[in-house]
Coordinates of C-alpha atoms in Angstrom, one line a residue:
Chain U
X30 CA -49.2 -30.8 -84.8
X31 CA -45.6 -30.6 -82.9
X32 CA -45.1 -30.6 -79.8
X33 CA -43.0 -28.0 -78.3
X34 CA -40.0 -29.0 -75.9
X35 CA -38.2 -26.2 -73.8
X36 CA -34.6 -26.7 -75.3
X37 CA -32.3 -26.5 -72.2
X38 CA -28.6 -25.8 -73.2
X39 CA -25.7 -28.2 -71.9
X40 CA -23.8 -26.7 -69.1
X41 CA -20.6 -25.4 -68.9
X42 CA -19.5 -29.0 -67.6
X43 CA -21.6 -31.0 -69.9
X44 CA -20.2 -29.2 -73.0
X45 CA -16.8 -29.2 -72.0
X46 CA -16.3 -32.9 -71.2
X47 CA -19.0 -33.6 -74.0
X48 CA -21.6 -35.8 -72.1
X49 CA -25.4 -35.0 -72.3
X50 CA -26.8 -32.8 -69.5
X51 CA -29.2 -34.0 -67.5
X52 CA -31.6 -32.4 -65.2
X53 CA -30.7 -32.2 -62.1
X54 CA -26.8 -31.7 -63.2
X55 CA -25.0 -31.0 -60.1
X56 CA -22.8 -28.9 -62.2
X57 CA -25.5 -26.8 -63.9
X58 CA -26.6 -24.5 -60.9
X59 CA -22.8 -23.4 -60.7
X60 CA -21.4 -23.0 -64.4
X61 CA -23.9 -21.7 -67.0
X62 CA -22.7 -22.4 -70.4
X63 CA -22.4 -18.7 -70.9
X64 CA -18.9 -18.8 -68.9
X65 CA -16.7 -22.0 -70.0
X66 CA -13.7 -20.9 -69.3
X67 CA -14.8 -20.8 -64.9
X68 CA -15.5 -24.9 -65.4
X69 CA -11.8 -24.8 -68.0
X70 CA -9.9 -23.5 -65.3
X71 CA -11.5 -25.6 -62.0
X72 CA -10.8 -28.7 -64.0
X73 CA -7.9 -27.9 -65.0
X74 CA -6.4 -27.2 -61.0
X75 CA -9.1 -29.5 -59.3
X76 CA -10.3 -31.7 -61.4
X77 CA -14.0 -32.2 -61.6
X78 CA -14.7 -35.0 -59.1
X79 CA -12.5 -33.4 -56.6
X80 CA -14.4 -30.5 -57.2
X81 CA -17.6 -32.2 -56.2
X82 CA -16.4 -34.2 -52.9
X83 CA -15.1 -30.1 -52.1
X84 CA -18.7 -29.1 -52.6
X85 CA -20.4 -31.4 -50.6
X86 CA -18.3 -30.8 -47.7
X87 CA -20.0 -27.8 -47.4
X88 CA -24.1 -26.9 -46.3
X89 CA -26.0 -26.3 -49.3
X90 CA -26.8 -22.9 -49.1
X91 CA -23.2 -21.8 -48.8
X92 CA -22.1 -23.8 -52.3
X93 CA -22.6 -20.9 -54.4
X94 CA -19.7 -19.0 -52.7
X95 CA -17.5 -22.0 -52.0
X96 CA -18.1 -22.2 -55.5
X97 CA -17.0 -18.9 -56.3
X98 CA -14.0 -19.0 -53.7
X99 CA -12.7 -22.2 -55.5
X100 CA -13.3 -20.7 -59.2
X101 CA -11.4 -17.8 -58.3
X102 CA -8.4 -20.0 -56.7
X103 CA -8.4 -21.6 -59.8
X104 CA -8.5 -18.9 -62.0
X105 CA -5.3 -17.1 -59.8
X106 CA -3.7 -20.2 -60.6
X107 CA -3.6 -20.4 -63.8
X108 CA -2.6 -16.6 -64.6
X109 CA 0.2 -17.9 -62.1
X110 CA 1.0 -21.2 -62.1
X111 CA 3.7 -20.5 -58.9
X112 CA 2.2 -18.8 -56.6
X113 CA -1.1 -18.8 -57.4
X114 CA -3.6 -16.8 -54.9
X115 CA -0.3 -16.9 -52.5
X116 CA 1.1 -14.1 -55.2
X117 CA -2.0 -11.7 -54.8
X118 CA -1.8 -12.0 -50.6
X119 CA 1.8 -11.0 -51.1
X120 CA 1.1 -8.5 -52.7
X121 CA -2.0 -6.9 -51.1
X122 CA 0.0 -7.4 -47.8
X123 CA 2.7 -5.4 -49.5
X124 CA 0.4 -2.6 -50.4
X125 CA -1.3 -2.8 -46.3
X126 CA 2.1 -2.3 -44.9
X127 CA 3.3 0.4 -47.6
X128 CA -0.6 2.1 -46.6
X129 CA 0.6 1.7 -42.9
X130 CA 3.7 3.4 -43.0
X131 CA 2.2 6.3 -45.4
X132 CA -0.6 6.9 -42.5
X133 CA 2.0 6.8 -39.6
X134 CA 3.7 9.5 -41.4
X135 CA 0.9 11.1 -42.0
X136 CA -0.2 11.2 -38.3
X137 CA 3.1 12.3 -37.7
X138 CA 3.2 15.3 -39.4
X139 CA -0.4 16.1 -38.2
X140 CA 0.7 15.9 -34.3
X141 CA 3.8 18.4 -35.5
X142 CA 1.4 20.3 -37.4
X143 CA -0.6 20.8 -34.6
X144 CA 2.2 21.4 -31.9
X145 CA 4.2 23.6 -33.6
X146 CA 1.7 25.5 -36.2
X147 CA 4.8 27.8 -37.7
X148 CA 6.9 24.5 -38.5
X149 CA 7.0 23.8 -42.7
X150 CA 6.2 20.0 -42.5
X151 CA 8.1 18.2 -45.3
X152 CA 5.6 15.6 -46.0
X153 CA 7.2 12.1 -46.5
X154 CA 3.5 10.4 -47.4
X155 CA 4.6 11.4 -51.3
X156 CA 2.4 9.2 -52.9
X157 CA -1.5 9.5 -53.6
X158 CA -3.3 7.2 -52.0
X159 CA -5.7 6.2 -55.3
X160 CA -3.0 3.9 -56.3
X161 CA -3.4 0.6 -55.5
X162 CA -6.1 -1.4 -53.6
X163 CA -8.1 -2.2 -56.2
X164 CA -6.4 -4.5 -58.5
X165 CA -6.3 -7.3 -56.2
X166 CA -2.8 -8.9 -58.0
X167 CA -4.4 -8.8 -61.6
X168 CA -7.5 -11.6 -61.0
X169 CA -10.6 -10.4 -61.7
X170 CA -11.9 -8.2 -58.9
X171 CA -15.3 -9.3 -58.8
X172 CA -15.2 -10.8 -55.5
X173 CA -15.6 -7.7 -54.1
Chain M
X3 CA 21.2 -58.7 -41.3
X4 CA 21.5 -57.8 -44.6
X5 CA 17.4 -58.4 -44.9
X6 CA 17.1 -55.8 -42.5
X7 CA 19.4 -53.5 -44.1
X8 CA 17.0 -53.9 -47.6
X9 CA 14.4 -53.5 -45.5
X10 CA 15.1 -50.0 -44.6
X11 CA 16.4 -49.6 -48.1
X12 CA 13.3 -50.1 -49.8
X13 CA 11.1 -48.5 -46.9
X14 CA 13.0 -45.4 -45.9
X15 CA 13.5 -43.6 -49.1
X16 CA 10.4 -43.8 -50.3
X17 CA 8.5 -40.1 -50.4
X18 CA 5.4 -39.2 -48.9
X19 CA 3.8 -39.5 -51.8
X20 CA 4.8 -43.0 -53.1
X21 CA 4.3 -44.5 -49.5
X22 CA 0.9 -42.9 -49.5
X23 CA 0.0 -44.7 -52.8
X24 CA 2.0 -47.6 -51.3
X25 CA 4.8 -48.4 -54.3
X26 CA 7.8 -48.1 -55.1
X27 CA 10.0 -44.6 -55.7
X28 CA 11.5 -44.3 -58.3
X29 CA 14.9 -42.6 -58.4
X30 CA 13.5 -39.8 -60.5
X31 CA 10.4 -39.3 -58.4
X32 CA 8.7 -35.4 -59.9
X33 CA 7.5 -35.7 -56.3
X34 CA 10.2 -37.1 -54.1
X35 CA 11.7 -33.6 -53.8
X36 CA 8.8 -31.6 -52.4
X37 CA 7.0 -34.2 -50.1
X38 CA 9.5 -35.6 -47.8
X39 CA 8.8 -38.8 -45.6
X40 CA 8.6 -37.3 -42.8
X41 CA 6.0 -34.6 -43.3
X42 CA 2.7 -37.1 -44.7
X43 CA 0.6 -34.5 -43.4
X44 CA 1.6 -31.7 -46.2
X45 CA 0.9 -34.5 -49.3
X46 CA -2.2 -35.6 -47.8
X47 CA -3.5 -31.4 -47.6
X48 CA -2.6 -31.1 -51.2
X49 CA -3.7 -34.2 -52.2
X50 CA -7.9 -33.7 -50.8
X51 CA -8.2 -30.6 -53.2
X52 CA -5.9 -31.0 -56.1
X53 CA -4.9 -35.0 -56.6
X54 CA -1.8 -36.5 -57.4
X55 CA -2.1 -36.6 -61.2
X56 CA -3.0 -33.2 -61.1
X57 CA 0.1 -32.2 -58.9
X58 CA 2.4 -34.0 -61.1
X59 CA 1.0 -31.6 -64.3
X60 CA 1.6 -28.8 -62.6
X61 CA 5.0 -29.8 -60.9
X62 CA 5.9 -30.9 -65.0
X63 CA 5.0 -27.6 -66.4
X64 CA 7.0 -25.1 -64.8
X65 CA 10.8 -24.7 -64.4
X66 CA 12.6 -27.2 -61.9
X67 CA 14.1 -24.1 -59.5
X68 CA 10.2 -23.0 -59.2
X69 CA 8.7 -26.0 -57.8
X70 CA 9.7 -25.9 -54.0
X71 CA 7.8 -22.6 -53.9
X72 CA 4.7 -24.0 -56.2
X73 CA 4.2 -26.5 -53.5
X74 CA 4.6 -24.2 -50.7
X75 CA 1.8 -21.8 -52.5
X76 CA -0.7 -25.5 -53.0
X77 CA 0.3 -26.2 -49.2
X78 CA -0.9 -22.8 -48.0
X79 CA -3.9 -23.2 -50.1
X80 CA -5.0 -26.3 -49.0
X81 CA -4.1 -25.3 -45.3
X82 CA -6.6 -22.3 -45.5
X83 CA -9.0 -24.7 -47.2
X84 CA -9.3 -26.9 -44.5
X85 CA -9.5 -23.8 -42.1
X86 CA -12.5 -21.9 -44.0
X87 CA -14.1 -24.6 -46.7
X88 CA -15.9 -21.9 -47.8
X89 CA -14.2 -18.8 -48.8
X90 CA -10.1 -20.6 -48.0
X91 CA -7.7 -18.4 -48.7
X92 CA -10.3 -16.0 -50.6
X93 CA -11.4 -15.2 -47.4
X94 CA -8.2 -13.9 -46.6
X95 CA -7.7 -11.8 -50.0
X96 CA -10.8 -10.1 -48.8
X97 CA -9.9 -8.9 -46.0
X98 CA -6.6 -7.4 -47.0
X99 CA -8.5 -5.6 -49.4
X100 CA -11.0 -4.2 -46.6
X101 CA -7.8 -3.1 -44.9
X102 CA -6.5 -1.6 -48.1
X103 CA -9.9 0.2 -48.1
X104 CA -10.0 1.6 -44.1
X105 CA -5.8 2.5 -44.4
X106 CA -6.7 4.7 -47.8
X107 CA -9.5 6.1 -46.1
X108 CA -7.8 7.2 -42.9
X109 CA -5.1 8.4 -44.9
X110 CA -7.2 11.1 -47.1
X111 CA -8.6 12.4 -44.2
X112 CA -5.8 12.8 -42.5
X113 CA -3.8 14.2 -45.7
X114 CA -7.1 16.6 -45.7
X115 CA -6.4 17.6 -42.2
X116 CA -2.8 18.8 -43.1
X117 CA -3.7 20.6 -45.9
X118 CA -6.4 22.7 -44.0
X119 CA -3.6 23.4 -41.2
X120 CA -1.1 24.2 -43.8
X121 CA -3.0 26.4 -45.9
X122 CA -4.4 27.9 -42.4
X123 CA -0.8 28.7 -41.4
X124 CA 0.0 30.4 -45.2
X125 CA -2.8 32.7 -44.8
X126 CA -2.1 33.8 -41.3
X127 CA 1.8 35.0 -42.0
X128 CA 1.0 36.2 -45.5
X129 CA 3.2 39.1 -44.9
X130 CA 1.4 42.9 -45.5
X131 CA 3.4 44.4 -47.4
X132 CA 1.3 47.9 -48.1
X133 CA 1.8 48.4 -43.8
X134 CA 6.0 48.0 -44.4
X135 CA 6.4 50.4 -46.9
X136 CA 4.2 52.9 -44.8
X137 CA 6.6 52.4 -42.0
X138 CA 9.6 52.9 -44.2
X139 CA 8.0 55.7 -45.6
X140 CA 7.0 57.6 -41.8
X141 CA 10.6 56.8 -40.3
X142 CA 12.6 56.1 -43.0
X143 CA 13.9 53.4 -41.2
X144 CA 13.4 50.0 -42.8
X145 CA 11.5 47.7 -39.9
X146 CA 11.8 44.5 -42.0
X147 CA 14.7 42.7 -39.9
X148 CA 11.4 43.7 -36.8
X149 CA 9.1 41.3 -38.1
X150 CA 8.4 39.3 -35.2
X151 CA 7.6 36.4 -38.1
X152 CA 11.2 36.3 -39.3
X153 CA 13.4 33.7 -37.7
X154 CA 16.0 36.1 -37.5
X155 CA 13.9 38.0 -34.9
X156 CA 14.8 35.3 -32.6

């Protein structure tokens, strides 16, 4: 007669740096080996001890979206190795002040619109507003 | 003299970097460039979340003209790191996007607002054109250049 074992699958972590994975890996709860390349691409910007020492300056039960937070940096990183998550502020701040000006434009012609009701607006907002906004710079747009 | 002159040799052109690690600088420093003696604080930022070694990779793989802003980018990074440990400069993306969000949002409805007004105004001066040819008809006078509607009236 056998006896069964419950086989428990490396982590992410484990597998990539080829080390057996213990229980109770602290790398485990936050890289499943289903995703390798979100442990690839914190090592490769971090580095996995800094990693840790980043993790435990925070409280436990706010790990999981440091973790997130820092996966994402990393990620943003390496689709640009420049600029980083700098490049996707720039350019949602872009797209908040192009919004702006569209909406003051917009308001505008509204207050014309609505003080002179026989005057033919020529509407300077030309463009839709579905573009845009959602892309967040090309990362992946999970986060929200 | 002169032993205080090397002093200041050796001392003073050392990088923030190599005087953090305490060694020598070399002349062809990757790092001597971007962290400057007399900002420690900027090394030490980048250093907590990425280290040195790793630095010097990334510094190494991309284009010599592109590095100042590469370390400004880590440097803002780190900065909002520090700031929010949990979210850093994530937290920030977020946000923008919310904003992105209320401005297309406000924008609809206000784009809706002109559209009712417009189309409001098109269907109030659609001119009647069965009630003109009557009139031309009764007086034979054409009242067209009458229409109160017609800038011309003015």
């Amino acid at each position: 007669m056998s006896s069964s074992s419950s086989y428990n699958p490396p982590c992410a972590a484990c597998k990539f740096v080829r080390r057996k994975c213990i229980p109770g890996c602290a790398f485990a709860p936050y890289f499943p080996p289903e995703d390798p390349q979100k442990f690839m691409n914190v090592h490769k910007i971090f580095g996995a001890s800094n990693f840790m020492k980043l993790l435990n300056d925070v409280l436990p039960h706010q790990r999981e979206d440091a973790v997130s937070s820092l996966a994402y940096e990393a990620e943003a990183r390496v689709r640009d190795p420049v600029y980083g998550c700098v490049g996707v502020i720039s350019f949602l701040q872009q797209e908040v002040d192009r919004l702006k000006k569209d909406l003051d434009a917009a308001n505008a012609d509204l207050i014309m619109l609505h003080s002179f009701p026989c005057h033919n607006v020529n509407h300077t907002w030309s463009r839709q507003n579905g573009r845009g906004g959602g892309g967040g710079g090309g990362v992946g747009g999970r986060w929200w | 003299m002169y032993r205080f002159h090397k002093l200041d040799k050796t001392t003073s052109t050392r990088c923030a970097v190599c005087k953090y690690f305490r060694r020598r600088c070399p002349q062809d420093c990757i790092f001597a460039p971007y962290f400057p003696n007399d900002n420690p604080h900027k090394f030490t930022c980048v250093h907590r979340f990425y280290g040195a070694s790793n630095i010097a990779k990334m510094l190494e793989e991309i284009p010599v003209q592109l590095r100042a802003h590469l370390v400004e980018s880590l440097y803002y990074e780190a900065t909002c790191r520090i700031q929010d440990p949990v979210y850093g400069c994530v937290g920030i993306i977020s946000s923008l996007h919310r904003q992105i969000q209320i401005a297309q949002s406000q924008l609809a409805k206000t784009q809706a607002e002109i559209s009712v007004l417009d189309a409001n105004f098109v269907v109030t001066n659609e001119p009647s054109s069965s009630l003109d040819e009557s009139l031309v008809q009764q007086n034979g006078v054409d009242h067209g250049l009458d229409d109160p509607f017609n800038p011309w009236f003015y």
